[in-house]
Amino acid sequence: MPETTPTGLTRLAFGGDYNPEQWPETVWHEDVRLMREAGVTMVSVGIFSWALLEPSPGKYDFGWLDRLLDLLHENGIRADLGTPTVVPPVWFYREHPEALPVAADGTRYEFGSRGAICHSNTDYRAVAANITTKLAERYAGHPALAMWHVHNEYGVPVSACYCDSCAAHFRRWLAATYGTVDAVNEAWGTAFWGQRYTDFDQINPPRVAPTVGNPGQALDYKRFADATMRENFVAERDILHHLAPGVPVTTNFMTALSQCDSVDYWAWGREVDIVTNDHYLITDGRRTHVNLAMAADLTRSVAGGAPWLLLEHSTSGINWQPHNPAKAPGQMARNSLAHVARGSEGAMFFQWRQSRRGAEKFHSAMVPHAGTESRVWREVVELGASLDSLSTIRGTRTQADVAVLWDWHSWWAQNLAWRPSEDHDARERADAFYEALYDRHLTVDFAHPEADLSACPLVVVPALYSMTEAAGNNVREYVENGGTLVVSYFSGIVDEHDAVHEGPYPGALRDVLGLTVEEFSPLLPGESVRITGPDGSELTGDVWTEFVVPREAETVWTYADGPAAGHPAVTRHRLGEGSAWYVSTRLDAQGLDALLGWAADDAGVAPRVDLPRDVEVVRRVGESGTYLFAINHSSSDAKVPLEGPGTELLTGERAAGRLVVGAGAVRVVRLDG
Ligand code: GAL
């Protein structure tokens, strides 16, 4: 059995992508000296090195990698060794131009960037298997080897290829999934617009067409593309498992919903030995630490609650947004430790030494262009020491308070064309509900809609347009057995093929919510509605309204105006031992807070409202103890109540009562006992 932590790593992982092939070997010695100074424990190497390792077909040059791994080993630094299959060498493309992927409009991408791969291409598969085999044969027993890093960020920058070999592969996938072409016709509803197929050979990828294409076909193509990338990952993983038994295999995910939308990480989480993630702060005017927390919670959930590893983030600015601010003093440590609080077994970066050339030379690094006489370097060294003081945390698990249901397939379906309103955005609702829970200082686990929910007192469904019947039954049983459910509008509408569940909306959730929805009535941009509560108080909704007809549910809040005036806006259904709340409009932050407050009362989940807004408190618990992380993202000092005395690990000081956490600071207390 492969290990589930990096082999031989006895402390938290600290380091980054190390691309020494960009530098003369004299610099390598300076690198490892600085790595030791900073307390680096592991680096990722070889991710983009195929052209150097195999300069011409079948001719290999492993000498430099041998010397590099030996040097790392001599200096006590573990290696996360890449299979370089994300960028095949140019000789490969010149021999096999059809391995370059094709966009939906027929454009074939060129070599000269990265990630230009048609994952159905059998020549690509053969050379990828070959270089993986060669690396595994050579380095399986190398003492520096801690884990394998397959490929890089499957799904970006190319999420699907639309070429002829993908068309043939898609047909095989459909035949294996559906058995008969009639089953495909049925699932996709091809009776509409005369799209009936009589043979698998007639089916193509959803290429550019005169107007909107078949939604079932588009959805299945997302599934197919995801499954095809996974096939390639599994092929490499199996070679590595076979030739290097015991060494864990990972591939770096990008769970932040704004950073990769084409990969079903629930499925991928089951295939890797260690879940690893890359996270970059997106400058979109919102609180970046909330998005960070959400991505970290989602990553941990994909790992089934087990510890995971942050394989890449940035020491300061990135360089692929229109504007790339530098991180503020202390922000890098706050970001890193926020990932650790939520389950990461360390903090790694892109990249070790800032490049002088190439597309990412303005992306920050651990050793910046400014050199070691710089704030970034001083903070890197400090972070290394902080992580070292947290070594005993390894193996502990983050404790969550509530669950949020999330499903990539539903998101894909929701994002297809021609919906009641283009302003309804499933990700926006997921972000907004997450933020409302974050602001109540509740830690979130994400769950697949068919997962066992019995351990969660409160389950939130922000936007789950597509739900299987099994998922509907799952949440109904959860409520009957005493759970509290909160559902936002346009959930449970279609099945896994984007076919509307039979009967009135929301088919998969009618019973559990005790209501039906007669019609959707989305609002125009700029419009909003007032909704009034039992005590006469008022909330605001926008984007969406519905004609909700309560059946067994009670009306809690009512539309005071707008197209659905007089209809319920918020309902509650007591079912069995539990209750199910429904909201049929887009509530703002204040409304969401009120709704979640009532639901949390039902669920007996106490909100930690005595903490200031941007102070994050998260616990990791395990054999070595209970660790309380207090992360102050605000610009004022904060006091965090401790449930008992303990030792603050970053300073070594004793802590009790109310822990003072300075503005922008992080404190980690191991509670006594
Ligand atoms: C990641 C990628 C790295 C580097 C980094 C910074 O997505 O894996 O190779 O490009 O972004 O932009």
XYZ file of C-alpha atoms and ligand atoms in Angstrom:
685
model
C 0.000 0.000 0.000
C 1.360 3.460 -0.835
C 1.864 5.785 2.089
C -0.545 8.668 2.568
C 2.086 11.158 3.745
C 5.325 12.113 1.964
C 7.856 9.349 2.580
C 10.492 10.267 5.118
C 9.100 13.704 5.904
C 9.062 14.125 9.667
C 8.006 17.770 9.798
C 5.450 19.886 7.994
C 6.191 20.369 4.318
C 7.786 23.740 3.608
C 9.322 24.625 0.273
C 8.190 25.126 -3.267
C 8.448 24.307 -6.945
C 12.171 24.214 -7.582
C 13.208 24.743 -11.193
C 17.028 24.640 -11.020
C 17.270 23.840 -14.724
C 16.774 27.590 -15.229
C 20.057 28.292 -13.429
C 23.739 27.303 -13.659
C 24.679 24.547 -11.233
C 26.726 26.965 -9.151
C 23.449 28.547 -8.100
C 22.137 25.170 -6.871
C 24.637 25.198 -4.015
C 23.515 28.659 -3.006
C 19.913 27.394 -3.264
C 20.343 24.508 -0.857
C 22.278 26.706 1.563
C 19.363 29.151 1.590
C 16.848 26.316 1.804
C 18.548 25.169 4.976
C 18.576 28.695 6.322
C 14.825 28.937 5.751
C 14.063 25.464 7.099
C 12.847 24.093 3.779
C 11.843 20.441 4.149
C 10.606 19.485 0.662
C 10.724 20.834 -2.897
C 8.855 19.862 -6.070
C 11.223 19.169 -8.955
C 11.097 18.101 -12.586
C 7.526 19.196 -13.323
C 8.426 20.904 -16.623
C 11.663 19.059 -17.412
C 10.740 16.595 -20.141
C 12.612 18.469 -22.894
C 15.781 18.272 -20.800
C 15.302 14.691 -19.667
C 14.592 13.370 -23.160
C 16.176 15.867 -25.569
C 15.421 13.660 -28.565
C 13.206 10.592 -28.913
C 14.550 7.775 -26.748
C 17.743 9.703 -25.804
C 17.834 10.531 -22.115
C 19.855 12.841 -19.934
C 19.253 12.093 -16.284
C 22.666 13.290 -15.139
C 21.528 16.706 -13.952
C 18.534 15.265 -12.093
C 20.766 12.641 -10.441
C 23.064 15.411 -9.201
C 20.144 17.524 -8.060
C 18.428 14.756 -6.095
C 21.747 13.766 -4.504
C 22.345 17.369 -3.492
C 18.885 17.638 -1.962
C 19.379 14.400 -0.095
C 22.795 15.448 1.248
C 21.085 18.541 2.637
C 18.167 16.721 4.206
C 15.584 18.078 1.758
C 12.893 15.718 0.483
C 11.852 15.665 -3.174
C 8.363 15.710 -4.609
C 9.384 14.409 -8.033
C 7.321 15.415 -11.037
C 6.419 13.359 -14.032
C 6.879 16.046 -16.697
C 3.910 14.997 -18.786
C 2.217 18.393 -18.845
C 4.690 19.664 -21.473
C 5.958 17.113 -23.992
C 9.071 18.224 -25.899
C 8.676 19.975 -29.230
C 10.099 16.970 -31.157
C 7.039 15.011 -30.053
C 4.608 17.570 -31.473
C 6.527 17.869 -34.727
C 6.174 14.102 -35.149
C 2.565 14.029 -33.877
C 0.884 17.370 -34.553
C -2.484 15.757 -33.932
C -1.576 15.527 -30.226
C -2.100 19.289 -29.998
C -5.610 19.917 -28.681
C -8.410 21.479 -30.697
C -10.864 24.081 -29.383
C -14.648 23.769 -29.873
C -14.397 26.129 -32.865
C -11.841 23.905 -34.592
C -8.715 25.962 -33.786
C -5.714 23.738 -33.124
C -3.468 25.111 -30.364
C 0.285 25.469 -31.040
C 3.317 24.374 -29.071
C 5.151 27.074 -27.108
C 3.097 27.461 -23.976
C 2.136 24.620 -21.670
C -0.588 22.063 -21.157
C -1.283 21.687 -24.896
C -2.450 18.095 -24.715
C -5.153 16.045 -26.341
C -5.715 13.480 -23.597
C -7.239 10.974 -26.028
C -4.157 10.930 -28.203
C -2.590 7.466 -28.096
C 0.878 8.725 -29.104
C 0.817 11.137 -26.175
C -0.295 8.344 -23.873
C 2.558 6.136 -25.068
C 5.310 8.718 -24.583
C 3.880 9.828 -21.231
C 3.905 6.216 -20.028
C 7.453 5.846 -21.302
C 8.970 8.859 -19.544
C 7.067 7.959 -16.360
C 8.489 4.442 -16.528
C 12.007 5.719 -17.089
C 11.780 8.090 -14.121
C 10.283 5.450 -11.847
C 12.913 2.888 -12.816
C 15.693 5.327 -12.140
C 14.515 7.044 -8.975
C 12.254 4.522 -7.179
C 14.941 3.821 -4.622
C 16.450 7.294 -4.429
C 16.720 8.350 -0.785
C 15.435 11.880 -1.515
C 12.170 10.671 -3.040
C 9.198 11.626 -0.851
C 6.355 11.445 -3.345
C 5.426 11.629 -7.012
C 3.836 14.695 -8.523
C 2.060 13.532 -11.677
C 1.559 16.096 -14.455
C 0.432 19.556 -13.328
C -3.052 20.861 -12.630
C -5.133 18.651 -14.900
C -7.957 20.683 -16.393
C -6.091 23.961 -16.880
C -5.374 25.655 -19.194
C -7.150 23.268 -21.602
C -10.213 21.619 -20.112
C -11.357 19.641 -23.165
C -10.235 18.846 -26.685
C -12.694 18.571 -29.586
C -10.548 16.782 -32.189
C -11.433 13.688 -34.187
C -9.662 11.259 -31.870
C -11.602 12.757 -28.971
C -14.768 12.258 -31.013
C -13.941 8.554 -31.419
C -13.013 8.266 -27.746
C -16.229 10.057 -26.728
C -18.256 7.509 -28.715
C -16.485 4.658 -26.941
C -17.146 6.368 -23.612
C -20.825 6.787 -24.486
C -21.116 3.149 -25.564
C -19.555 2.018 -22.289
C -21.727 4.384 -20.237
C -25.089 3.892 -21.972
C -24.841 0.555 -23.809
C -27.118 1.562 -26.681
C -27.533 4.627 -28.813
C -31.214 4.683 -27.870
C -30.247 5.102 -24.243
C -28.186 8.135 -25.297
C -31.162 9.520 -27.229
C -33.351 9.070 -24.183
C -30.856 10.635 -21.765
C -30.155 13.641 -23.984
C -33.757 14.143 -25.075
C -32.793 14.142 -28.753
C -36.464 14.022 -29.714
C -36.285 17.790 -29.189
C -35.096 19.674 -32.310
C -34.852 16.434 -34.263
C -31.435 15.423 -32.982
C -32.043 11.663 -32.931
C -28.971 9.439 -33.560
C -29.162 5.922 -34.967
C -25.511 5.001 -34.561
C -22.751 5.966 -32.118
C -20.598 6.907 -35.115
C -22.887 9.846 -35.841
C -22.133 11.511 -32.506
C -19.526 14.268 -32.315
C -18.210 16.440 -29.510
C -20.353 19.518 -28.884
C -18.464 21.680 -31.370
C -19.524 25.194 -32.319
C -23.070 25.043 -33.743
C -25.517 27.684 -35.057
C -27.182 28.120 -31.696
C -27.298 26.399 -28.347
C -26.504 22.697 -28.529
C -27.971 19.718 -26.744
C -27.486 20.209 -22.970
C -27.207 16.474 -22.237
C -24.461 16.166 -24.835
C -22.613 19.189 -23.443
C -22.862 17.829 -19.902
C -21.677 14.373 -20.894
C -18.756 15.921 -22.744
C -17.638 17.609 -19.521
C -17.852 14.216 -17.805
C -16.011 12.519 -20.637
C -13.207 15.103 -20.699
C -12.782 14.832 -16.939
C -12.789 11.031 -17.062
C -10.252 11.044 -19.908
C -7.795 13.169 -17.964
C -8.332 10.860 -15.001
C -7.569 7.810 -17.167
C -4.221 9.364 -17.980
C -3.514 10.185 -14.368
C -4.394 6.638 -13.298
C -2.162 5.176 -16.022
C 0.846 7.135 -14.728
C -0.052 6.460 -11.110
C -0.229 2.718 -11.704
C 3.210 2.689 -13.344
C 4.611 4.552 -10.345
C 2.890 2.278 -7.829
C 4.209 -0.738 -9.653
C 7.807 0.411 -10.005
C 8.110 2.415 -6.780
C 5.919 0.544 -4.309
C 4.971 2.469 -1.190
C 5.824 5.950 -2.496
C 2.675 8.089 -2.513
C 1.407 9.615 -5.742
C -0.373 12.926 -6.064
C -1.351 15.463 -8.664
C -1.912 19.077 -7.705
C -5.574 20.133 -7.651
C -7.004 23.638 -7.941
C -10.126 23.378 -5.848
C -10.873 27.112 -5.684
C -13.994 27.306 -7.808
C -12.719 30.415 -9.544
C -9.524 28.678 -10.649
C -10.597 25.408 -12.264
C -14.126 24.480 -13.284
C -13.578 21.358 -15.341
C -12.518 18.707 -12.853
C -14.741 16.642 -10.563
C -12.498 16.614 -7.527
C -14.789 14.208 -5.639
C -13.766 11.581 -8.191
C -10.107 12.624 -8.274
C -9.836 12.617 -4.479
C -10.439 8.875 -4.539
C -7.563 8.266 -6.974
C -4.640 10.070 -5.318
C -2.684 8.841 -2.298
C -2.372 12.373 -0.926
C -4.675 15.227 -1.869
C -2.611 18.293 -2.742
C -3.839 21.712 -3.788
C -2.658 24.953 -5.374
C -4.257 28.189 -4.297
C -3.777 31.739 -5.531
C -5.443 34.871 -4.174
C -7.785 36.344 -6.749
C -8.075 40.122 -6.667
C -11.780 40.602 -7.315
C -12.574 43.092 -4.586
C -13.733 40.453 -2.152
C -12.113 39.209 1.043
C -9.400 36.907 -0.247
C -9.037 35.074 3.072
C -12.641 33.879 2.805
C -12.030 32.385 -0.632
C -8.844 30.836 0.728
C -10.719 29.247 3.646
C -13.371 27.926 1.273
C -10.802 26.349 -1.054
C -9.001 24.800 1.904
C -12.250 23.381 3.322
C -13.185 22.011 -0.074
C -9.745 20.422 -0.445
C -9.965 18.787 2.967
C -13.444 17.511 2.134
C -12.225 16.052 -1.153
C -9.581 14.279 0.960
C -12.384 12.789 3.071
C -11.343 14.891 6.081
C -7.798 13.515 6.059
C -4.826 15.854 6.136
C -3.842 17.227 2.715
C -1.043 19.423 1.461
C -0.915 22.923 0.024
C 1.549 22.340 -2.801
C 1.556 25.842 -4.281
C 0.633 29.354 -3.271
C 2.498 32.629 -3.573
C 4.853 34.483 -1.269
C 3.559 37.775 -2.678
C 2.046 38.918 -5.980
C 1.116 36.629 -8.851
C 1.401 37.788 -12.473
C -1.560 36.554 -14.465
C -4.314 38.921 -13.359
C -4.846 42.412 -14.752
C -3.579 43.815 -11.443
C -1.351 41.828 -9.106
C -0.884 43.468 -5.711
C 1.990 42.429 -3.480
C 0.978 40.664 -0.273
C 0.945 42.933 2.761
C 3.515 42.328 5.516
C 2.445 39.229 7.453
C -0.128 38.163 4.859
C 1.946 35.289 3.528
C 2.184 33.714 6.986
C -1.516 34.303 7.628
C -2.389 32.661 4.321
C -0.054 29.734 4.937
C -1.249 29.092 8.475
C -4.892 29.448 7.442
C -4.339 26.512 5.068
C -2.630 24.575 7.860
C -5.527 25.318 10.235
C -7.879 23.762 7.699
C -5.892 20.569 7.332
C -2.810 21.227 5.223
C 0.318 19.433 6.389
C 2.519 22.348 5.427
C 2.788 25.274 3.049
C 4.582 25.145 -0.285
C 4.969 27.790 -2.948
C 5.334 28.484 -6.605
C 8.299 28.888 -6.735
C 11.622 28.688 -4.893
C 13.730 31.152 -6.911
C 12.062 33.827 -9.022
C 12.714 33.235 -12.741
C 14.624 35.781 -14.801
C 13.083 34.664 -18.056
C 9.839 33.173 -19.287
C 6.174 33.897 -18.727
C 6.242 33.961 -14.926
C 9.251 36.137 -14.181
C 7.081 38.686 -12.391
C 5.447 36.035 -10.213
C 6.800 36.257 -6.664
C 8.974 33.507 -5.197
C 10.632 32.472 -1.947
C 13.929 33.939 -3.188
C 12.753 37.071 -4.987
C 14.622 39.126 -7.603
C 15.427 41.470 -4.705
C 17.459 38.668 -3.131
C 17.728 37.872 0.556
C 17.925 41.538 1.626
C 14.166 41.696 1.291
C 10.981 41.568 3.296
C 9.770 38.494 1.405
C 12.896 36.524 2.268
C 12.800 37.571 5.935
C 9.157 36.472 6.118
C 10.008 33.188 4.390
C 12.633 32.442 7.038
C 10.177 33.352 9.808
C 7.497 31.135 8.307
C 9.930 28.221 8.163
C 10.513 28.623 11.904
C 6.780 28.905 12.612
C 6.005 25.740 10.694
C 8.810 23.961 12.490
C 7.205 24.821 15.832
C 3.962 23.194 14.650
C 5.473 19.810 13.779
C 3.337 17.846 16.254
C 0.185 18.900 14.460
C 0.799 16.363 11.700
C -1.987 13.832 11.386
C -4.578 15.844 13.349
C -7.902 16.655 11.710
C -9.800 19.900 11.349
C -13.127 19.963 13.178
C -16.111 21.233 11.208
C -19.433 22.574 12.463
C -21.664 22.415 9.377
C -21.795 20.790 5.944
C -22.376 22.407 2.569
C -23.458 20.203 -0.332
C -21.417 20.674 -3.468
C -21.288 18.759 -6.738
C -19.181 19.666 -9.777
C -21.599 17.869 -12.122
C -24.474 20.005 -10.900
C -22.355 23.120 -11.368
C -21.551 22.091 -14.932
C -25.231 21.532 -15.627
C -26.189 24.848 -14.060
C -23.678 26.657 -16.263
C -25.150 25.376 -19.538
C -26.874 27.883 -21.780
C -30.491 29.070 -21.723
C -31.470 29.127 -18.092
C -34.246 31.248 -16.566
C -31.710 33.950 -15.630
C -28.089 34.445 -16.517
C -27.710 36.363 -13.265
C -28.191 33.258 -11.179
C -24.774 31.782 -10.638
C -24.339 28.605 -8.608
C -20.819 29.533 -7.623
C -21.908 32.968 -6.436
C -24.483 31.332 -4.135
C -21.932 28.809 -2.873
C -19.519 31.678 -2.162
C -22.220 33.766 -0.475
C -23.498 30.985 1.804
C -19.921 30.026 2.632
C -19.129 33.625 3.518
C -22.215 33.866 5.718
C -21.137 30.712 7.585
C -17.574 32.027 7.820
C -18.883 35.260 9.306
C -20.700 33.235 11.964
C -17.301 31.612 12.672
C -18.531 28.173 11.661
C -16.107 25.757 10.011
C -17.477 24.066 6.905
C -17.093 20.574 5.527
C -18.264 20.155 1.952
C -20.150 16.973 1.129
C -21.278 15.216 -2.006
C -25.108 15.184 -2.194
C -25.181 11.411 -1.847
C -22.723 11.295 1.087
C -23.682 10.160 4.573
C -24.796 13.340 6.330
C -25.846 11.836 9.640
C -22.953 13.359 11.600
C -23.749 16.958 10.497
C -26.183 18.948 12.623
C -26.708 21.496 9.839
C -26.556 20.948 6.074
C -26.694 23.855 3.635
C -27.563 23.521 -0.053
C -26.626 26.819 -1.720
C -27.296 25.878 -5.343
C -27.735 22.304 -6.403
C -29.649 22.584 -9.650
C -29.070 18.961 -10.607
C -29.751 16.235 -8.065
C -30.235 12.522 -8.533
C -33.217 10.837 -6.986
C -30.759 9.158 -4.613
C -29.493 12.567 -3.478
C -33.074 13.726 -2.895
C -33.782 10.640 -0.779
C -30.512 11.155 1.058
C -31.388 14.648 2.255
C -34.972 13.621 3.075
C -33.747 10.803 5.298
C -31.216 13.159 6.841
C -34.008 15.543 7.890
C -36.383 12.769 8.982
C -33.644 11.530 11.279
C -33.219 14.879 12.978
C -31.062 16.970 10.641
C -31.566 20.621 9.765
C -31.431 21.487 6.084
C -31.259 24.889 4.385
C -31.936 24.962 0.643
C -31.563 27.899 -1.715
C -33.670 28.343 -4.868
C -33.214 26.499 -8.185
C -32.043 23.328 -6.456
C -33.237 19.771 -7.106
C -34.720 20.771 -10.482
C -33.169 18.285 -12.931
C -31.695 14.805 -12.811
C -28.152 13.811 -13.794
C -29.005 14.169 -17.511
C -30.348 17.705 -17.157
C -33.904 16.377 -17.537
C -36.495 18.074 -15.323
C -37.688 15.729 -12.585
C -41.270 14.705 -13.216
C -44.019 16.715 -11.535
C -43.830 20.222 -10.105
C -40.483 21.751 -9.119
C -38.297 21.059 -7.206
C -38.684 17.369 -8.044
C -35.835 15.987 -5.985
C -36.666 18.166 -2.972
C -40.463 18.544 -3.001
C -41.042 16.058 -0.193
C -38.312 17.212 2.110
C -39.218 20.891 1.657
C -42.984 20.277 1.847
C -43.750 22.652 -1.019
C -43.990 23.010 -4.759
C -42.842 25.810 -7.044
C -45.345 26.701 -9.729
C -43.143 29.056 -11.741
C -39.831 30.876 -11.606
C -39.931 34.631 -12.026
C -36.386 35.970 -12.166
C -35.889 39.698 -11.670
C -34.303 42.100 -14.127
C -30.893 43.610 -13.408
C -31.233 46.275 -10.735
C -34.641 45.067 -9.527
C -35.129 43.885 -5.974
C -37.988 42.730 -3.790
C -38.890 43.264 -0.161
C -39.730 40.319 1.998
C -41.335 40.669 5.397
C -40.913 38.510 8.453
C -43.234 37.459 11.256
C -42.169 40.372 13.459
C -42.634 42.910 10.663
C -38.919 43.153 9.903
C -37.782 43.378 6.306
C -35.145 41.721 4.147
C -34.222 42.231 0.507
C -33.900 39.775 -2.362
C -32.819 40.176 -5.963
C -32.097 38.116 -9.115
C -34.758 35.481 -8.494
C -38.295 35.008 -7.203
C -40.708 32.088 -7.455
C -44.349 31.265 -6.997
C -43.913 28.916 -4.054
C -46.956 26.936 -2.971
C -46.532 25.652 0.563
C -47.904 22.141 1.108
C -46.796 20.842 4.494
C -44.282 23.675 4.980
C -45.067 26.803 7.028
C -44.444 30.264 5.587
C -41.908 32.239 7.606
C -41.173 35.231 5.359
C -43.414 36.528 2.557
C -42.800 38.592 -0.577
C -44.156 42.072 0.121
C -43.837 43.177 -3.480
C -42.534 42.063 -6.865
C -43.937 39.378 -9.150
C -44.348 36.838 -6.339
C -46.025 39.267 -3.865
C -48.004 37.298 -1.297
C -46.100 34.060 -1.933
C -43.723 32.612 0.638
C -40.095 33.693 0.304
C -38.768 31.617 3.185
C -40.422 28.448 4.459
C -39.741 25.830 7.065
C -40.907 22.222 6.989
C -40.797 20.133 10.121
C -40.337 16.570 8.961
C -39.753 13.601 11.248
C -37.213 14.674 13.829
C -35.762 17.535 11.793
C -36.578 20.602 9.760
C -35.963 21.854 6.228
C -35.730 25.554 5.352
C -36.177 26.938 1.858
C -35.403 30.367 0.461
C -36.702 31.278 -2.986
C -34.848 34.532 -3.672
C -31.276 35.732 -3.609
C -30.784 37.084 -0.107
C -28.052 39.569 0.614
C -25.498 39.016 3.393
C -27.864 40.320 6.063
C -30.667 38.038 4.904
C -28.423 35.010 4.730
C -27.173 35.697 8.228
C -30.752 35.856 9.531
C -31.758 32.647 7.726
C -28.688 30.757 8.907
C -29.278 32.052 12.422
C -32.752 30.472 12.581
C -31.538 27.247 11.042
C -28.544 27.117 13.392
C -30.965 27.485 16.316
C -32.976 24.514 15.028
C -29.764 22.537 14.638
C -28.347 23.502 18.024
C -25.244 24.883 16.319
C -24.110 27.778 18.454
C -22.766 30.659 16.388
C -19.519 32.051 17.756
C -20.768 35.598 17.406
C -18.566 36.881 20.219
C -15.611 36.987 17.810
C -14.849 39.988 15.615
C -15.736 39.594 11.936
C -12.370 38.843 10.358
C -10.971 36.738 13.151
C -10.846 33.116 12.131
C -10.817 30.408 14.787
C -10.328 26.816 13.667
C -9.440 23.655 15.572
C -7.349 20.640 14.614
C -7.733 17.631 16.869
C -5.910 14.333 17.074
C -3.757 12.058 19.157
C -1.195 14.763 19.823
C -3.819 17.135 21.210
C -6.218 19.938 20.367
C -4.793 22.912 18.473
C -6.675 26.163 18.285
C -5.710 28.452 15.414
C -6.664 32.100 15.836
C -6.000 34.121 12.689
C -6.627 37.828 12.797
C -7.237 39.179 9.295
C -8.425 42.523 10.649
C -6.494 45.691 11.355
C -7.317 45.770 15.090
C -6.076 43.554 17.887
C -8.576 40.888 18.935
C -9.254 38.770 22.002
C -10.167 35.142 21.462
C -11.645 33.220 24.387
C -9.848 29.936 25.087
C -11.731 26.973 26.513
C -8.740 26.136 28.712
C -5.074 26.946 29.240
C -2.418 25.891 26.778
C 0.851 26.756 25.102
C 1.061 29.163 22.188
C 3.346 27.300 19.829
C 4.697 30.142 17.677
C 6.042 32.038 20.710
C 6.311 29.202 23.234
C 4.356 31.305 25.735
C 1.626 30.067 28.070
C -1.880 31.171 27.170
C -5.153 31.207 29.117
C -8.439 33.105 29.347
C -8.660 35.535 26.492
C -5.862 35.158 23.969
C -4.662 38.425 22.496
C -4.152 38.147 18.748
C -2.553 41.264 17.320
C -3.811 42.883 14.130
C -2.753 40.663 11.230
C -1.229 38.041 13.555
C -1.707 34.306 13.975
C -1.638 32.367 17.238
C -1.734 28.591 17.576
C -2.492 27.244 21.028
C -2.076 23.605 21.958
C -4.617 23.223 24.724
C -3.488 21.333 27.822
C -4.833 17.904 28.542
C 0.109 27.265 -10.997
C 1.070 26.354 -11.747
C 2.516 26.777 -11.587
C 2.645 28.259 -11.771
C 1.734 28.937 -10.788
C 1.851 30.430 -10.709
O -1.165 27.213 -11.494
O 0.940 25.033 -11.332
O 3.310 26.080 -12.511
O 2.326 28.578 -13.076
O 0.418 28.596 -11.093
O 1.281 31.099 -11.759
